[in-house]
Coordinates of C-alpha atoms and ligand atoms in Angstrom, one line a residue:
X203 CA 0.0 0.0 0.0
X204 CA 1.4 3.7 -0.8
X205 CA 1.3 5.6 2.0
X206 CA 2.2 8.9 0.9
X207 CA -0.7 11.4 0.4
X208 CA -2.1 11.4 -2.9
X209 CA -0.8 15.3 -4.4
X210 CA -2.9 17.5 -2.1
X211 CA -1.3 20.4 -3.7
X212 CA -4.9 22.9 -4.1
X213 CA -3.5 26.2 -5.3
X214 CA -5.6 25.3 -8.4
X215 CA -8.6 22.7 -8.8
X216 CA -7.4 21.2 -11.5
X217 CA -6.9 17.6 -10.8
X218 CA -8.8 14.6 -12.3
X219 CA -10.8 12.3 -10.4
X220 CA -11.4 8.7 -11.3
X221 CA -11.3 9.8 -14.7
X222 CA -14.9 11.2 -14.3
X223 CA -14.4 14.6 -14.9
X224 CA -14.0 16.7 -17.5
X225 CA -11.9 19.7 -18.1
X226 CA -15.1 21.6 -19.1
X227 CA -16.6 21.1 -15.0
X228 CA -13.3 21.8 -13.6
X229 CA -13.1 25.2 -15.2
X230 CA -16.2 26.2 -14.2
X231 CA -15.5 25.2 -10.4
X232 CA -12.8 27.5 -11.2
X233 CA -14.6 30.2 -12.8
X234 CA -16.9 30.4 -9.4
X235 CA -14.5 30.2 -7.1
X236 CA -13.1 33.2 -8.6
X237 CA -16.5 35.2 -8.9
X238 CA -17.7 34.2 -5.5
X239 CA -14.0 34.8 -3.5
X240 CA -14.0 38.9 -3.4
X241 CA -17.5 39.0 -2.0
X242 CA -17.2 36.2 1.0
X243 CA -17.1 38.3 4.3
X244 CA -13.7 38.5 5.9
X245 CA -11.8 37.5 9.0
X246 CA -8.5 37.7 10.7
X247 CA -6.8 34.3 9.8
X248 CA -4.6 32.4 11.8
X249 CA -2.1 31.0 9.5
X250 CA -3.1 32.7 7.3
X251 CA -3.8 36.8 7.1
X252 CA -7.4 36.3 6.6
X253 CA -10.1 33.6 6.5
X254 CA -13.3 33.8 4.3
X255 CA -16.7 33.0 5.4
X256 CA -18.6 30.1 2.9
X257 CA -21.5 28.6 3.3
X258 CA -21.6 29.9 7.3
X259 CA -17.8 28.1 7.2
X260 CA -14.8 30.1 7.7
X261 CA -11.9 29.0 5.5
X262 CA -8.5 29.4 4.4
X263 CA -9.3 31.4 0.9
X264 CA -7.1 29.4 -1.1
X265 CA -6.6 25.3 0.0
X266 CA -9.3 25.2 2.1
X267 CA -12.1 26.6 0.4
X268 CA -11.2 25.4 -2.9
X269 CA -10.9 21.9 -1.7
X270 CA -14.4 22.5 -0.6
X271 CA -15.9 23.4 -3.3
X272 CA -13.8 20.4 -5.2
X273 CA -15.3 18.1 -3.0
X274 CA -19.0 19.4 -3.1
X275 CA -18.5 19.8 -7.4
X276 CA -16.1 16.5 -8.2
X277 CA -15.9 14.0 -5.0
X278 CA -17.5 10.6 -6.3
X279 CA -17.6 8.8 -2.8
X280 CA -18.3 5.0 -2.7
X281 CA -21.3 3.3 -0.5
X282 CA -18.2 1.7 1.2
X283 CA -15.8 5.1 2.0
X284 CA -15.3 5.7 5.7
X285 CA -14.2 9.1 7.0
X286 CA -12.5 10.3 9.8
X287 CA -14.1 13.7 10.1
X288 CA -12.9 16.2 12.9
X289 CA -12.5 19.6 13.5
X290 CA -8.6 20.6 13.5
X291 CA -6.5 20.1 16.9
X292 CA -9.7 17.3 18.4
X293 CA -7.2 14.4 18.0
X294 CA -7.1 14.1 14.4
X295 CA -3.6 12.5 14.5
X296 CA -4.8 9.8 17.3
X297 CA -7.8 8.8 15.6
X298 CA -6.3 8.3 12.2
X299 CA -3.3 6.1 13.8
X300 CA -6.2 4.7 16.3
X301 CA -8.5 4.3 12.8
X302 CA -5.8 3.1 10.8
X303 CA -4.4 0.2 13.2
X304 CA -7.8 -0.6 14.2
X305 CA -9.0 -1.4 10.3
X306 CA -5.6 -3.1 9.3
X307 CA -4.8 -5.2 12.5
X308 CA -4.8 -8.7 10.5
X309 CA -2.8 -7.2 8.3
X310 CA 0.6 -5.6 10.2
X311 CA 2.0 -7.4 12.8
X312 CA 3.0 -4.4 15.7
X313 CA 6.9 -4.9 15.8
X314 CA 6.9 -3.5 12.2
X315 CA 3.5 -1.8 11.9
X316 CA 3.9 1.2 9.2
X317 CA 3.1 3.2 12.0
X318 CA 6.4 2.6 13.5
X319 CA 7.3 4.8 10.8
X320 CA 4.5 6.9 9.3
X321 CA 3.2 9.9 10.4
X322 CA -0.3 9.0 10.9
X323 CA -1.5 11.6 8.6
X324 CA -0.5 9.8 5.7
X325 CA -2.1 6.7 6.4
X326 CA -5.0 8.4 5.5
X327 CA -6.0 10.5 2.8
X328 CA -7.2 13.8 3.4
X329 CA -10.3 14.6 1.2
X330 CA -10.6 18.5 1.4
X331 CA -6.6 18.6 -0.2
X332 CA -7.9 17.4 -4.0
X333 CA -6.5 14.0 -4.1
X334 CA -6.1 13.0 -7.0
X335 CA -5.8 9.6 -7.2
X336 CA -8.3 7.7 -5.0
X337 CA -9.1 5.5 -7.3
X338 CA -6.2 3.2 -7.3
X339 CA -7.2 3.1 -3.3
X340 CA -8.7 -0.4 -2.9
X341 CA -12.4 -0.2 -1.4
X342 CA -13.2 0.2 1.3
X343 CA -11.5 3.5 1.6
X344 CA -10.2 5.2 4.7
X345 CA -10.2 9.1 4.4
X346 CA -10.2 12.1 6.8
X347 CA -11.6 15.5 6.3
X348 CA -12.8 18.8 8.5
X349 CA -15.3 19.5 5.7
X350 CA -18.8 20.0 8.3
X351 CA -21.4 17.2 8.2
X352 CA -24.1 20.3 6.5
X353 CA -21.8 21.3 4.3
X354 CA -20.6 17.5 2.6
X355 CA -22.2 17.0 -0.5
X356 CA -25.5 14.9 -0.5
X357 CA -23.7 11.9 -2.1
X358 CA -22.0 11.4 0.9
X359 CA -25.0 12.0 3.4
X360 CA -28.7 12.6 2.4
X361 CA -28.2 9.2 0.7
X362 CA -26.2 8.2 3.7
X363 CA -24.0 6.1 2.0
X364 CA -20.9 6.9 4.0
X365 CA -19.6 6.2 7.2
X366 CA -17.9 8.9 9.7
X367 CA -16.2 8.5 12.7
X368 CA -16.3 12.0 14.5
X369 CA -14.3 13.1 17.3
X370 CA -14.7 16.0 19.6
X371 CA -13.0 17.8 22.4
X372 CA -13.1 20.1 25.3
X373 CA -13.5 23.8 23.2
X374 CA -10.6 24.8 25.9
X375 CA -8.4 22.4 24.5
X376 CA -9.1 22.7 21.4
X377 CA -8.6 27.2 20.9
X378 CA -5.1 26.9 23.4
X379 CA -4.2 23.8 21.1
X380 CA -4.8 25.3 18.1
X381 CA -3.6 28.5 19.3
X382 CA -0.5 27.2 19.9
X383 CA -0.3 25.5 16.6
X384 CA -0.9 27.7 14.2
X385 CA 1.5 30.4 15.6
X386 CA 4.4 28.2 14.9
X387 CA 3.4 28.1 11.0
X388 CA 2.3 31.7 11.1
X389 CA 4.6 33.2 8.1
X390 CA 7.3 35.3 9.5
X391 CA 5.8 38.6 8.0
X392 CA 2.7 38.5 9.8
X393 CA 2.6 39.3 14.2
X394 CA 2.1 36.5 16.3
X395 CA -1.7 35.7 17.3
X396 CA -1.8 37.0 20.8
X397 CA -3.9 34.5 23.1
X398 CA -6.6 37.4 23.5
X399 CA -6.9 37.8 20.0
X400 CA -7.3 34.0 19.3
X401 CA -10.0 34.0 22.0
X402 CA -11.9 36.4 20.5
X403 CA -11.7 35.0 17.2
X404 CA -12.6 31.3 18.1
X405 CA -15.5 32.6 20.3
X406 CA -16.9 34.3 17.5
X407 CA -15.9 31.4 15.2
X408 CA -14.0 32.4 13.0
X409 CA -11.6 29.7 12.8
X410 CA -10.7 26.9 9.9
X411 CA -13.8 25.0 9.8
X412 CA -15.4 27.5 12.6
X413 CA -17.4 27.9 14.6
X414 CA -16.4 24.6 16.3
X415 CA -19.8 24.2 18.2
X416 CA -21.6 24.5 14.8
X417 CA -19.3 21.7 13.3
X418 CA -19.9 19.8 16.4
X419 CA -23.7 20.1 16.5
X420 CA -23.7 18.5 13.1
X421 CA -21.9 15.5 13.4
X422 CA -23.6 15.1 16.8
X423 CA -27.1 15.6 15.3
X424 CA -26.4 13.2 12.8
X425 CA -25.3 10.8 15.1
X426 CA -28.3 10.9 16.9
X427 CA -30.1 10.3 13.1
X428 CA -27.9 7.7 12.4
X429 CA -25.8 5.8 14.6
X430 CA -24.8 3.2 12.3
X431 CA -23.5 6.0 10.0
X432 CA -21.8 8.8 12.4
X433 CA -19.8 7.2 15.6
X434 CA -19.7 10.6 17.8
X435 CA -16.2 10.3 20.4
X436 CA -15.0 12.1 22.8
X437 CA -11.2 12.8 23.0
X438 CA -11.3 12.7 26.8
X439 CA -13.3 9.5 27.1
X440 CA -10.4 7.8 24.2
X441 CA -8.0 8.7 27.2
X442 CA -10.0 7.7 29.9
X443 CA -11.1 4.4 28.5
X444 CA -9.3 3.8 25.1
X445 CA -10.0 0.3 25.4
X446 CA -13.7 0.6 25.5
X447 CA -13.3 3.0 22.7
X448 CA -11.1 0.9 20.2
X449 CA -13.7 -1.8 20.8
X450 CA -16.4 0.5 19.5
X451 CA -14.5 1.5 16.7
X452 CA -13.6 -1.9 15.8
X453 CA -17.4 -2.7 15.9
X454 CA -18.1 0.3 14.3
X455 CA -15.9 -0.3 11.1
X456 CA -16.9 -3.7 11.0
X457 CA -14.1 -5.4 11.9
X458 CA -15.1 -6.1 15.4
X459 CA -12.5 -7.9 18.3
X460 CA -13.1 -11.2 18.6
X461 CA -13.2 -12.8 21.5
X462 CA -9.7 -14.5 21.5
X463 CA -8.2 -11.1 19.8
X464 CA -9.4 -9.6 23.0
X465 CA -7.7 -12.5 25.1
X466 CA -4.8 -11.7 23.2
X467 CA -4.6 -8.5 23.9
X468 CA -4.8 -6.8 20.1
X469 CA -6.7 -4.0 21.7
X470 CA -4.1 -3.1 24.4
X471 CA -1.5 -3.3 21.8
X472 CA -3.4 -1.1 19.3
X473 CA -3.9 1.2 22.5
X474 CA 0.1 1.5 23.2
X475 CA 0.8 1.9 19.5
X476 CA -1.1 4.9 18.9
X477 CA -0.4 6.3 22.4
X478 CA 0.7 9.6 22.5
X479 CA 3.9 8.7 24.7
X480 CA 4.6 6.1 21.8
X481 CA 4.0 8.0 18.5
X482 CA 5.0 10.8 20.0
X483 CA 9.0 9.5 20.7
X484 CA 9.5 7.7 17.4
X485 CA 11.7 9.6 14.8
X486 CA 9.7 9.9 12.1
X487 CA 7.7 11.9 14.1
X488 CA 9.9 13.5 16.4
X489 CA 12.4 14.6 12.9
X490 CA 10.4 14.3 9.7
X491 CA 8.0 16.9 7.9
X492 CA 4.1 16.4 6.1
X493 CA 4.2 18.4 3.0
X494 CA 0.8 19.4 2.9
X495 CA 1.3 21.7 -0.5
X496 CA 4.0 23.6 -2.2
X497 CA 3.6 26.3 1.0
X498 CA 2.4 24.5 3.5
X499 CA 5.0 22.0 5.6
X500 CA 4.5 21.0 9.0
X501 CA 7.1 19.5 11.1
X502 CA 5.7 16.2 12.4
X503 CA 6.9 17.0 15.9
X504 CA 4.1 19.6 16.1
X505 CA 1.3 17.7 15.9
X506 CA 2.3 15.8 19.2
X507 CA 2.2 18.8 22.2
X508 CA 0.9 17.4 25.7
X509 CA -1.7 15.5 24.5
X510 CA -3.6 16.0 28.2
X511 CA -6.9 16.7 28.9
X512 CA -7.6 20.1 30.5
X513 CA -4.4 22.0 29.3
X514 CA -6.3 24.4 28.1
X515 CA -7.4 25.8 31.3
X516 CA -4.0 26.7 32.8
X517 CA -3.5 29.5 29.3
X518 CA -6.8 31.0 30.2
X519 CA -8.1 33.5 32.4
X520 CA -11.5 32.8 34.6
X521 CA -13.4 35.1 32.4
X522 CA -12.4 33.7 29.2
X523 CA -13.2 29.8 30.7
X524 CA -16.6 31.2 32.2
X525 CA -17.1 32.9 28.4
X526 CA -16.4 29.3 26.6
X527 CA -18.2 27.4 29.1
X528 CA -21.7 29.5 28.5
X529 CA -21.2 29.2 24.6
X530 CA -21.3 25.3 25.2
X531 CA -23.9 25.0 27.8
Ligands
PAP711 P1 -4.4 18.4 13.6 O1 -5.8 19.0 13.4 O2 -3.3 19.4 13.3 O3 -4.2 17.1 12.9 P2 -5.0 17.1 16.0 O4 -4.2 15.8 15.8 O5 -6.4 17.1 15.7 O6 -4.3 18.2 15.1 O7 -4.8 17.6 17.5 C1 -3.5 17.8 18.0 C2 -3.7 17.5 19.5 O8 -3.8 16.1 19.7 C3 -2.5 18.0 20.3 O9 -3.1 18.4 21.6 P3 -2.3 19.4 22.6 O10 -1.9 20.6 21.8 O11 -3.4 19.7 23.6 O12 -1.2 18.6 23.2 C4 -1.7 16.7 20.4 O13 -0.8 16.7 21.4 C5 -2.8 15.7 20.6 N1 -2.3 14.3 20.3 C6 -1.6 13.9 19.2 N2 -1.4 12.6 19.2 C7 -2.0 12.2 20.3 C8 -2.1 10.9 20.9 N3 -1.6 9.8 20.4 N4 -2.8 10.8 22.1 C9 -3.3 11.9 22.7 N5 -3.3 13.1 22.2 C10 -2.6 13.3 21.0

Protein backbone atom coordinates (compact mmCIF):
# COMPACT_ATOMS: atom_id res chain seq x y z
CA UNK A 1 0.00 0.00 0.00
CA UNK A 2 1.43 3.66 -0.76
CA UNK A 3 1.27 5.59 2.02
CA UNK A 4 2.22 8.95 0.86
CA UNK A 5 -0.71 11.39 0.41
CA UNK A 6 -2.11 11.43 -2.88
CA UNK A 7 -0.76 15.32 -4.36
CA UNK A 8 -2.87 17.51 -2.11
CA UNK A 9 -1.33 20.42 -3.69
CA UNK A 10 -4.95 22.94 -4.06
CA UNK A 11 -3.51 26.18 -5.26
CA UNK A 12 -5.62 25.30 -8.41
CA UNK A 13 -8.58 22.73 -8.79
CA UNK A 14 -7.40 21.19 -11.47
CA UNK A 15 -6.86 17.55 -10.82
CA UNK A 16 -8.84 14.58 -12.34
CA UNK A 17 -10.78 12.34 -10.42
CA UNK A 18 -11.44 8.71 -11.30
CA UNK A 19 -11.33 9.81 -14.71
CA UNK A 20 -14.91 11.23 -14.29
CA UNK A 21 -14.41 14.59 -14.89
CA UNK A 22 -14.03 16.74 -17.52
CA UNK A 23 -11.92 19.74 -18.13
CA UNK A 24 -15.13 21.62 -19.12
CA UNK A 25 -16.58 21.05 -15.04
CA UNK A 26 -13.28 21.85 -13.56
CA UNK A 27 -13.11 25.22 -15.23
CA UNK A 28 -16.22 26.23 -14.17
CA UNK A 29 -15.49 25.16 -10.44
CA UNK A 30 -12.80 27.46 -11.16
CA UNK A 31 -14.58 30.17 -12.84
CA UNK A 32 -16.92 30.39 -9.39
CA UNK A 33 -14.45 30.19 -7.10
CA UNK A 34 -13.05 33.25 -8.61
CA UNK A 35 -16.45 35.24 -8.93
CA UNK A 36 -17.75 34.21 -5.51
CA UNK A 37 -13.96 34.79 -3.49
CA UNK A 38 -13.98 38.92 -3.41
CA UNK A 39 -17.46 39.04 -2.02
CA UNK A 40 -17.24 36.19 0.98
CA UNK A 41 -17.15 38.30 4.26
CA UNK A 42 -13.67 38.54 5.86
CA UNK A 43 -11.81 37.53 8.99
CA UNK A 44 -8.49 37.66 10.73
CA UNK A 45 -6.82 34.29 9.80
CA UNK A 46 -4.60 32.43 11.83
CA UNK A 47 -2.15 30.99 9.52
CA UNK A 48 -3.10 32.72 7.31
CA UNK A 49 -3.75 36.80 7.12
CA UNK A 50 -7.43 36.31 6.62
CA UNK A 51 -10.07 33.59 6.45
CA UNK A 52 -13.27 33.78 4.25
CA UNK A 53 -16.71 32.98 5.39
CA UNK A 54 -18.56 30.12 2.90
CA UNK A 55 -21.51 28.59 3.33
CA UNK A 56 -21.57 29.88 7.32
CA UNK A 57 -17.84 28.11 7.24
CA UNK A 58 -14.77 30.10 7.72
CA UNK A 59 -11.86 29.00 5.52
CA UNK A 60 -8.52 29.44 4.41
CA UNK A 61 -9.25 31.39 0.89
CA UNK A 62 -7.13 29.38 -1.11
CA UNK A 63 -6.63 25.30 -0.01
CA UNK A 64 -9.33 25.21 2.14
CA UNK A 65 -12.08 26.63 0.36
CA UNK A 66 -11.15 25.36 -2.92
CA UNK A 67 -10.94 21.94 -1.65
CA UNK A 68 -14.35 22.48 -0.63
CA UNK A 69 -15.88 23.44 -3.32
CA UNK A 70 -13.78 20.42 -5.25
CA UNK A 71 -15.30 18.10 -3.01
CA UNK A 72 -18.96 19.41 -3.12
CA UNK A 73 -18.46 19.83 -7.36
CA UNK A 74 -16.07 16.49 -8.22
CA UNK A 75 -15.88 13.97 -5.03
CA UNK A 76 -17.54 10.61 -6.34
CA UNK A 77 -17.62 8.79 -2.82
CA UNK A 78 -18.29 4.96 -2.66
CA UNK A 79 -21.29 3.31 -0.51
CA UNK A 80 -18.20 1.66 1.23
CA UNK A 81 -15.82 5.05 2.02
CA UNK A 82 -15.31 5.70 5.72
CA UNK A 83 -14.17 9.14 7.01
CA UNK A 84 -12.45 10.29 9.82
CA UNK A 85 -14.12 13.75 10.13
CA UNK A 86 -12.92 16.15 12.92
CA UNK A 87 -12.54 19.58 13.45
CA UNK A 88 -8.56 20.56 13.54
CA UNK A 89 -6.47 20.12 16.91
CA UNK A 90 -9.72 17.34 18.39
CA UNK A 91 -7.20 14.45 18.02
CA UNK A 92 -7.13 14.07 14.41
CA UNK A 93 -3.60 12.55 14.46
CA UNK A 94 -4.76 9.83 17.30
CA UNK A 95 -7.85 8.80 15.58
CA UNK A 96 -6.34 8.28 12.24
CA UNK A 97 -3.27 6.06 13.84
CA UNK A 98 -6.23 4.74 16.35
CA UNK A 99 -8.47 4.26 12.80
CA UNK A 100 -5.81 3.08 10.82
CA UNK A 101 -4.44 0.18 13.21
CA UNK A 102 -7.79 -0.63 14.17
CA UNK A 103 -9.05 -1.36 10.30
CA UNK A 104 -5.64 -3.09 9.33
CA UNK A 105 -4.78 -5.24 12.47
CA UNK A 106 -4.84 -8.69 10.45
CA UNK A 107 -2.83 -7.21 8.32
CA UNK A 108 0.58 -5.64 10.19
CA UNK A 109 2.02 -7.37 12.75
CA UNK A 110 3.03 -4.36 15.69
CA UNK A 111 6.85 -4.95 15.85
CA UNK A 112 6.93 -3.45 12.22
CA UNK A 113 3.53 -1.81 11.90
CA UNK A 114 3.90 1.19 9.19
CA UNK A 115 3.08 3.21 12.02
CA UNK A 116 6.41 2.61 13.50
CA UNK A 117 7.34 4.82 10.79
CA UNK A 118 4.55 6.85 9.32
CA UNK A 119 3.20 9.88 10.43
CA UNK A 120 -0.34 9.00 10.92
CA UNK A 121 -1.55 11.61 8.60
CA UNK A 122 -0.49 9.83 5.67
CA UNK A 123 -2.14 6.72 6.35
CA UNK A 124 -5.00 8.40 5.49
CA UNK A 125 -6.01 10.50 2.84
CA UNK A 126 -7.19 13.81 3.38
CA UNK A 127 -10.28 14.56 1.21
CA UNK A 128 -10.64 18.47 1.43
CA UNK A 129 -6.59 18.57 -0.18
CA UNK A 130 -7.91 17.43 -3.97
CA UNK A 131 -6.53 14.01 -4.05
CA UNK A 132 -6.06 12.96 -7.00
CA UNK A 133 -5.75 9.57 -7.16
CA UNK A 134 -8.34 7.74 -4.98
CA UNK A 135 -9.10 5.50 -7.29
CA UNK A 136 -6.21 3.23 -7.30
CA UNK A 137 -7.22 3.13 -3.26
CA UNK A 138 -8.74 -0.43 -2.89
CA UNK A 139 -12.40 -0.21 -1.43
CA UNK A 140 -13.19 0.21 1.34
CA UNK A 141 -11.55 3.47 1.64
CA UNK A 142 -10.20 5.16 4.68
CA UNK A 143 -10.17 9.13 4.42
CA UNK A 144 -10.20 12.08 6.76
CA UNK A 145 -11.62 15.50 6.32
CA UNK A 146 -12.75 18.79 8.49
CA UNK A 147 -15.31 19.48 5.70
CA UNK A 148 -18.80 19.98 8.25
CA UNK A 149 -21.36 17.18 8.24
CA UNK A 150 -24.06 20.34 6.50
CA UNK A 151 -21.79 21.33 4.26
CA UNK A 152 -20.62 17.48 2.63
CA UNK A 153 -22.25 17.02 -0.54
CA UNK A 154 -25.46 14.91 -0.54
CA UNK A 155 -23.73 11.92 -2.10
CA UNK A 156 -21.95 11.38 0.95
CA UNK A 157 -25.02 12.03 3.45
CA UNK A 158 -28.69 12.62 2.43
CA UNK A 159 -28.21 9.15 0.75
CA UNK A 160 -26.25 8.21 3.71
CA UNK A 161 -23.96 6.11 1.99
CA UNK A 162 -20.91 6.86 3.97
CA UNK A 163 -19.65 6.18 7.18
CA UNK A 164 -17.92 8.86 9.73
CA UNK A 165 -16.22 8.54 12.68
CA UNK A 166 -16.26 11.98 14.47
CA UNK A 167 -14.33 13.13 17.32
CA UNK A 168 -14.74 15.99 19.62
CA UNK A 169 -12.97 17.84 22.40
CA UNK A 170 -13.08 20.07 25.28
CA UNK A 171 -13.48 23.80 23.20
CA UNK A 172 -10.63 24.85 25.90
CA UNK A 173 -8.37 22.40 24.54
CA UNK A 174 -9.09 22.73 21.36
CA UNK A 175 -8.59 27.21 20.91
CA UNK A 176 -5.07 26.93 23.45
CA UNK A 177 -4.17 23.82 21.10
CA UNK A 178 -4.84 25.29 18.11
CA UNK A 179 -3.56 28.48 19.31
CA UNK A 180 -0.52 27.21 19.94
CA UNK A 181 -0.32 25.48 16.59
CA UNK A 182 -0.88 27.72 14.24
CA UNK A 183 1.50 30.43 15.59
CA UNK A 184 4.36 28.21 14.94
CA UNK A 185 3.42 28.14 11.04
CA UNK A 186 2.34 31.68 11.06
CA UNK A 187 4.57 33.17 8.13
CA UNK A 188 7.29 35.33 9.52
CA UNK A 189 5.83 38.60 7.99
CA UNK A 190 2.70 38.49 9.81
CA UNK A 191 2.65 39.31 14.15
CA UNK A 192 2.10 36.54 16.29
CA UNK A 193 -1.75 35.68 17.30
CA UNK A 194 -1.84 37.01 20.80
CA UNK A 195 -3.87 34.50 23.06
CA UNK A 196 -6.57 37.39 23.51
CA UNK A 197 -6.88 37.76 20.01
CA UNK A 198 -7.29 34.00 19.33
CA UNK A 199 -10.04 33.98 21.96
CA UNK A 200 -11.86 36.40 20.52
CA UNK A 201 -11.66 34.96 17.17
CA UNK A 202 -12.60 31.29 18.12
CA UNK A 203 -15.50 32.61 20.26
CA UNK A 204 -16.92 34.32 17.47
CA UNK A 205 -15.91 31.39 15.21
CA UNK A 206 -13.98 32.43 12.99
CA UNK A 207 -11.64 29.65 12.78
CA UNK A 208 -10.67 26.91 9.93
CA UNK A 209 -13.82 24.99 9.76
CA UNK A 210 -15.39 27.51 12.58
CA UNK A 211 -17.45 27.88 14.58
CA UNK A 212 -16.41 24.63 16.32
CA UNK A 213 -19.78 24.24 18.25
CA UNK A 214 -21.59 24.50 14.80
CA UNK A 215 -19.31 21.73 13.31
CA UNK A 216 -19.90 19.77 16.43
CA UNK A 217 -23.73 20.11 16.51
CA UNK A 218 -23.71 18.53 13.09
CA UNK A 219 -21.87 15.51 13.40
CA UNK A 220 -23.64 15.10 16.82
CA UNK A 221 -27.15 15.60 15.34
CA UNK A 222 -26.42 13.17 12.80
CA UNK A 223 -25.26 10.79 15.07
CA UNK A 224 -28.34 10.91 16.87
CA UNK A 225 -30.09 10.25 13.08
CA UNK A 226 -27.95 7.71 12.41
CA UNK A 227 -25.75 5.81 14.61
CA UNK A 228 -24.80 3.23 12.29
CA UNK A 229 -23.51 5.97 9.95
CA UNK A 230 -21.81 8.81 12.39
CA UNK A 231 -19.80 7.15 15.61
CA UNK A 232 -19.67 10.61 17.81
CA UNK A 233 -16.17 10.25 20.44
CA UNK A 234 -14.95 12.09 22.79
CA UNK A 235 -11.20 12.81 22.95
CA UNK A 236 -11.27 12.71 26.76
CA UNK A 237 -13.32 9.45 27.06
CA UNK A 238 -10.43 7.83 24.15
CA UNK A 239 -8.04 8.70 27.25
CA UNK A 240 -9.98 7.69 29.90
CA UNK A 241 -11.12 4.44 28.47
CA UNK A 242 -9.27 3.81 25.11
CA UNK A 243 -10.02 0.34 25.40
CA UNK A 244 -13.65 0.59 25.53
CA UNK A 245 -13.32 3.00 22.68
CA UNK A 246 -11.11 0.86 20.24
CA UNK A 247 -13.75 -1.82 20.80
CA UNK A 248 -16.42 0.47 19.48
CA UNK A 249 -14.45 1.49 16.66
CA UNK A 250 -13.55 -1.95 15.77
CA UNK A 251 -17.41 -2.66 15.94
CA UNK A 252 -18.12 0.33 14.28
CA UNK A 253 -15.89 -0.29 11.06
CA UNK A 254 -16.94 -3.70 10.96
CA UNK A 255 -14.08 -5.39 11.91
CA UNK A 256 -15.13 -6.11 15.38
CA UNK A 257 -12.49 -7.86 18.29
CA UNK A 258 -13.07 -11.23 18.62
CA UNK A 259 -13.16 -12.81 21.50
CA UNK A 260 -9.75 -14.50 21.50
CA UNK A 261 -8.21 -11.08 19.84
CA UNK A 262 -9.36 -9.62 23.01
CA UNK A 263 -7.72 -12.55 25.13
CA UNK A 264 -4.79 -11.73 23.19
CA UNK A 265 -4.57 -8.51 23.91
CA UNK A 266 -4.76 -6.75 20.15
CA UNK A 267 -6.68 -3.96 21.70
CA UNK A 268 -4.07 -3.13 24.37
CA UNK A 269 -1.51 -3.27 21.78
CA UNK A 270 -3.43 -1.06 19.29
CA UNK A 271 -3.91 1.22 22.47
CA UNK A 272 0.14 1.49 23.24
CA UNK A 273 0.76 1.93 19.54
CA UNK A 274 -1.09 4.92 18.87
CA UNK A 275 -0.38 6.26 22.43
CA UNK A 276 0.71 9.56 22.47
CA UNK A 277 3.88 8.66 24.66
CA UNK A 278 4.60 6.07 21.82
CA UNK A 279 3.96 7.97 18.45
CA UNK A 280 4.96 10.84 19.96
CA UNK A 281 8.97 9.49 20.69
CA UNK A 282 9.46 7.73 17.38
CA UNK A 283 11.70 9.58 14.81
CA UNK A 284 9.69 9.90 12.14
CA UNK A 285 7.65 11.88 14.06
CA UNK A 286 9.86 13.46 16.42
CA UNK A 287 12.44 14.63 12.92
CA UNK A 288 10.40 14.29 9.69
CA UNK A 289 8.05 16.86 7.88
CA UNK A 290 4.15 16.41 6.13
CA UNK A 291 4.24 18.43 2.96
CA UNK A 292 0.84 19.39 2.95
CA UNK A 293 1.30 21.73 -0.51
CA UNK A 294 4.03 23.59 -2.17
CA UNK A 295 3.63 26.29 1.02
CA UNK A 296 2.42 24.51 3.53
CA UNK A 297 4.96 22.01 5.59
CA UNK A 298 4.47 20.95 8.96
CA UNK A 299 7.11 19.55 11.13
CA UNK A 300 5.74 16.19 12.35
CA UNK A 301 6.86 17.01 15.88
CA UNK A 302 4.12 19.63 16.05
CA UNK A 303 1.28 17.70 15.87
CA UNK A 304 2.31 15.77 19.16
CA UNK A 305 2.16 18.75 22.20
CA UNK A 306 0.90 17.36 25.67
CA UNK A 307 -1.65 15.49 24.54
CA UNK A 308 -3.55 16.03 28.17
CA UNK A 309 -6.92 16.75 28.91
CA UNK A 310 -7.55 20.15 30.46
CA UNK A 311 -4.44 21.96 29.31
CA UNK A 312 -6.33 24.40 28.06
CA UNK A 313 -7.39 25.76 31.27
CA UNK A 314 -3.98 26.71 32.78
CA UNK A 315 -3.54 29.45 29.34
CA UNK A 316 -6.83 31.04 30.16
CA UNK A 317 -8.05 33.46 32.42
CA UNK A 318 -11.47 32.75 34.59
CA UNK A 319 -13.44 35.08 32.36
CA UNK A 320 -12.41 33.66 29.24
CA UNK A 321 -13.17 29.78 30.72
CA UNK A 322 -16.63 31.21 32.23
CA UNK A 323 -17.14 32.86 28.36
CA UNK A 324 -16.40 29.35 26.62
CA UNK A 325 -18.20 27.40 29.06
CA UNK A 326 -21.67 29.53 28.49
CA UNK A 327 -21.19 29.17 24.64
CA UNK A 328 -21.30 25.28 25.25
CA UNK A 329 -23.86 25.03 27.80
P1 LIG B 1 -4.41 18.45 13.55
O1 LIG B 1 -5.80 19.03 13.38
O2 LIG B 1 -3.32 19.43 13.26
O3 LIG B 1 -4.24 17.14 12.87
P2 LIG B 1 -4.97 17.07 15.97
O4 LIG B 1 -4.24 15.80 15.83
O5 LIG B 1 -6.44 17.06 15.72
O6 LIG B 1 -4.26 18.19 15.12
O7 LIG B 1 -4.78 17.62 17.45
C1 LIG B 1 -3.53 17.76 18.03
C2 LIG B 1 -3.71 17.50 19.50
O8 LIG B 1 -3.81 16.09 19.73
C3 LIG B 1 -2.52 17.98 20.30
O9 LIG B 1 -3.06 18.36 21.56
P3 LIG B 1 -2.33 19.38 22.56
O10 LIG B 1 -1.89 20.56 21.78
O11 LIG B 1 -3.38 19.72 23.58
O12 LIG B 1 -1.22 18.61 23.16
C4 LIG B 1 -1.68 16.73 20.38
O13 LIG B 1 -0.75 16.74 21.42
C5 LIG B 1 -2.76 15.69 20.60
N1 LIG B 1 -2.32 14.33 20.26
C6 LIG B 1 -1.60 13.94 19.18
N2 LIG B 1 -1.40 12.63 19.22
C7 LIG B 1 -1.99 12.17 20.34
C8 LIG B 1 -2.10 10.87 20.94
N3 LIG B 1 -1.55 9.80 20.39
N4 LIG B 1 -2.79 10.78 22.09
C9 LIG B 1 -3.35 11.86 22.67
N5 LIG B 1 -3.27 13.11 22.16
C10 LIG B 1 -2.60 13.26 21.00
Amino acid sequence: MDFSLPSPDCNTISKTYNGQINSDLIQKTNERYREILPNLPRGKGWMTEHLVQYQGVWLTPNAALKGLMWVQDHFKPRSTDIFLATFPKTGTTWLKALTFATFNRTRYGFADHPLLTTVPHRCLPFLDACPNDLDGFPSPRLLSTHIPYTLLPNSMTVNRSCRFVYICRDPKDVLVSKWLFMNKLRPKELAPLSLEEAFELFCQGISHYGPYWDHVLGYWKASLETPEKVLFLKYEELKEEPSVVVKRLGEFLGHPFSLQEESEGVVEEIVKLCSFENLSNLEVNKSSVLKLSTQIIIDNRHFFRKGKVGDGKSYLTDEMIKRINEITS
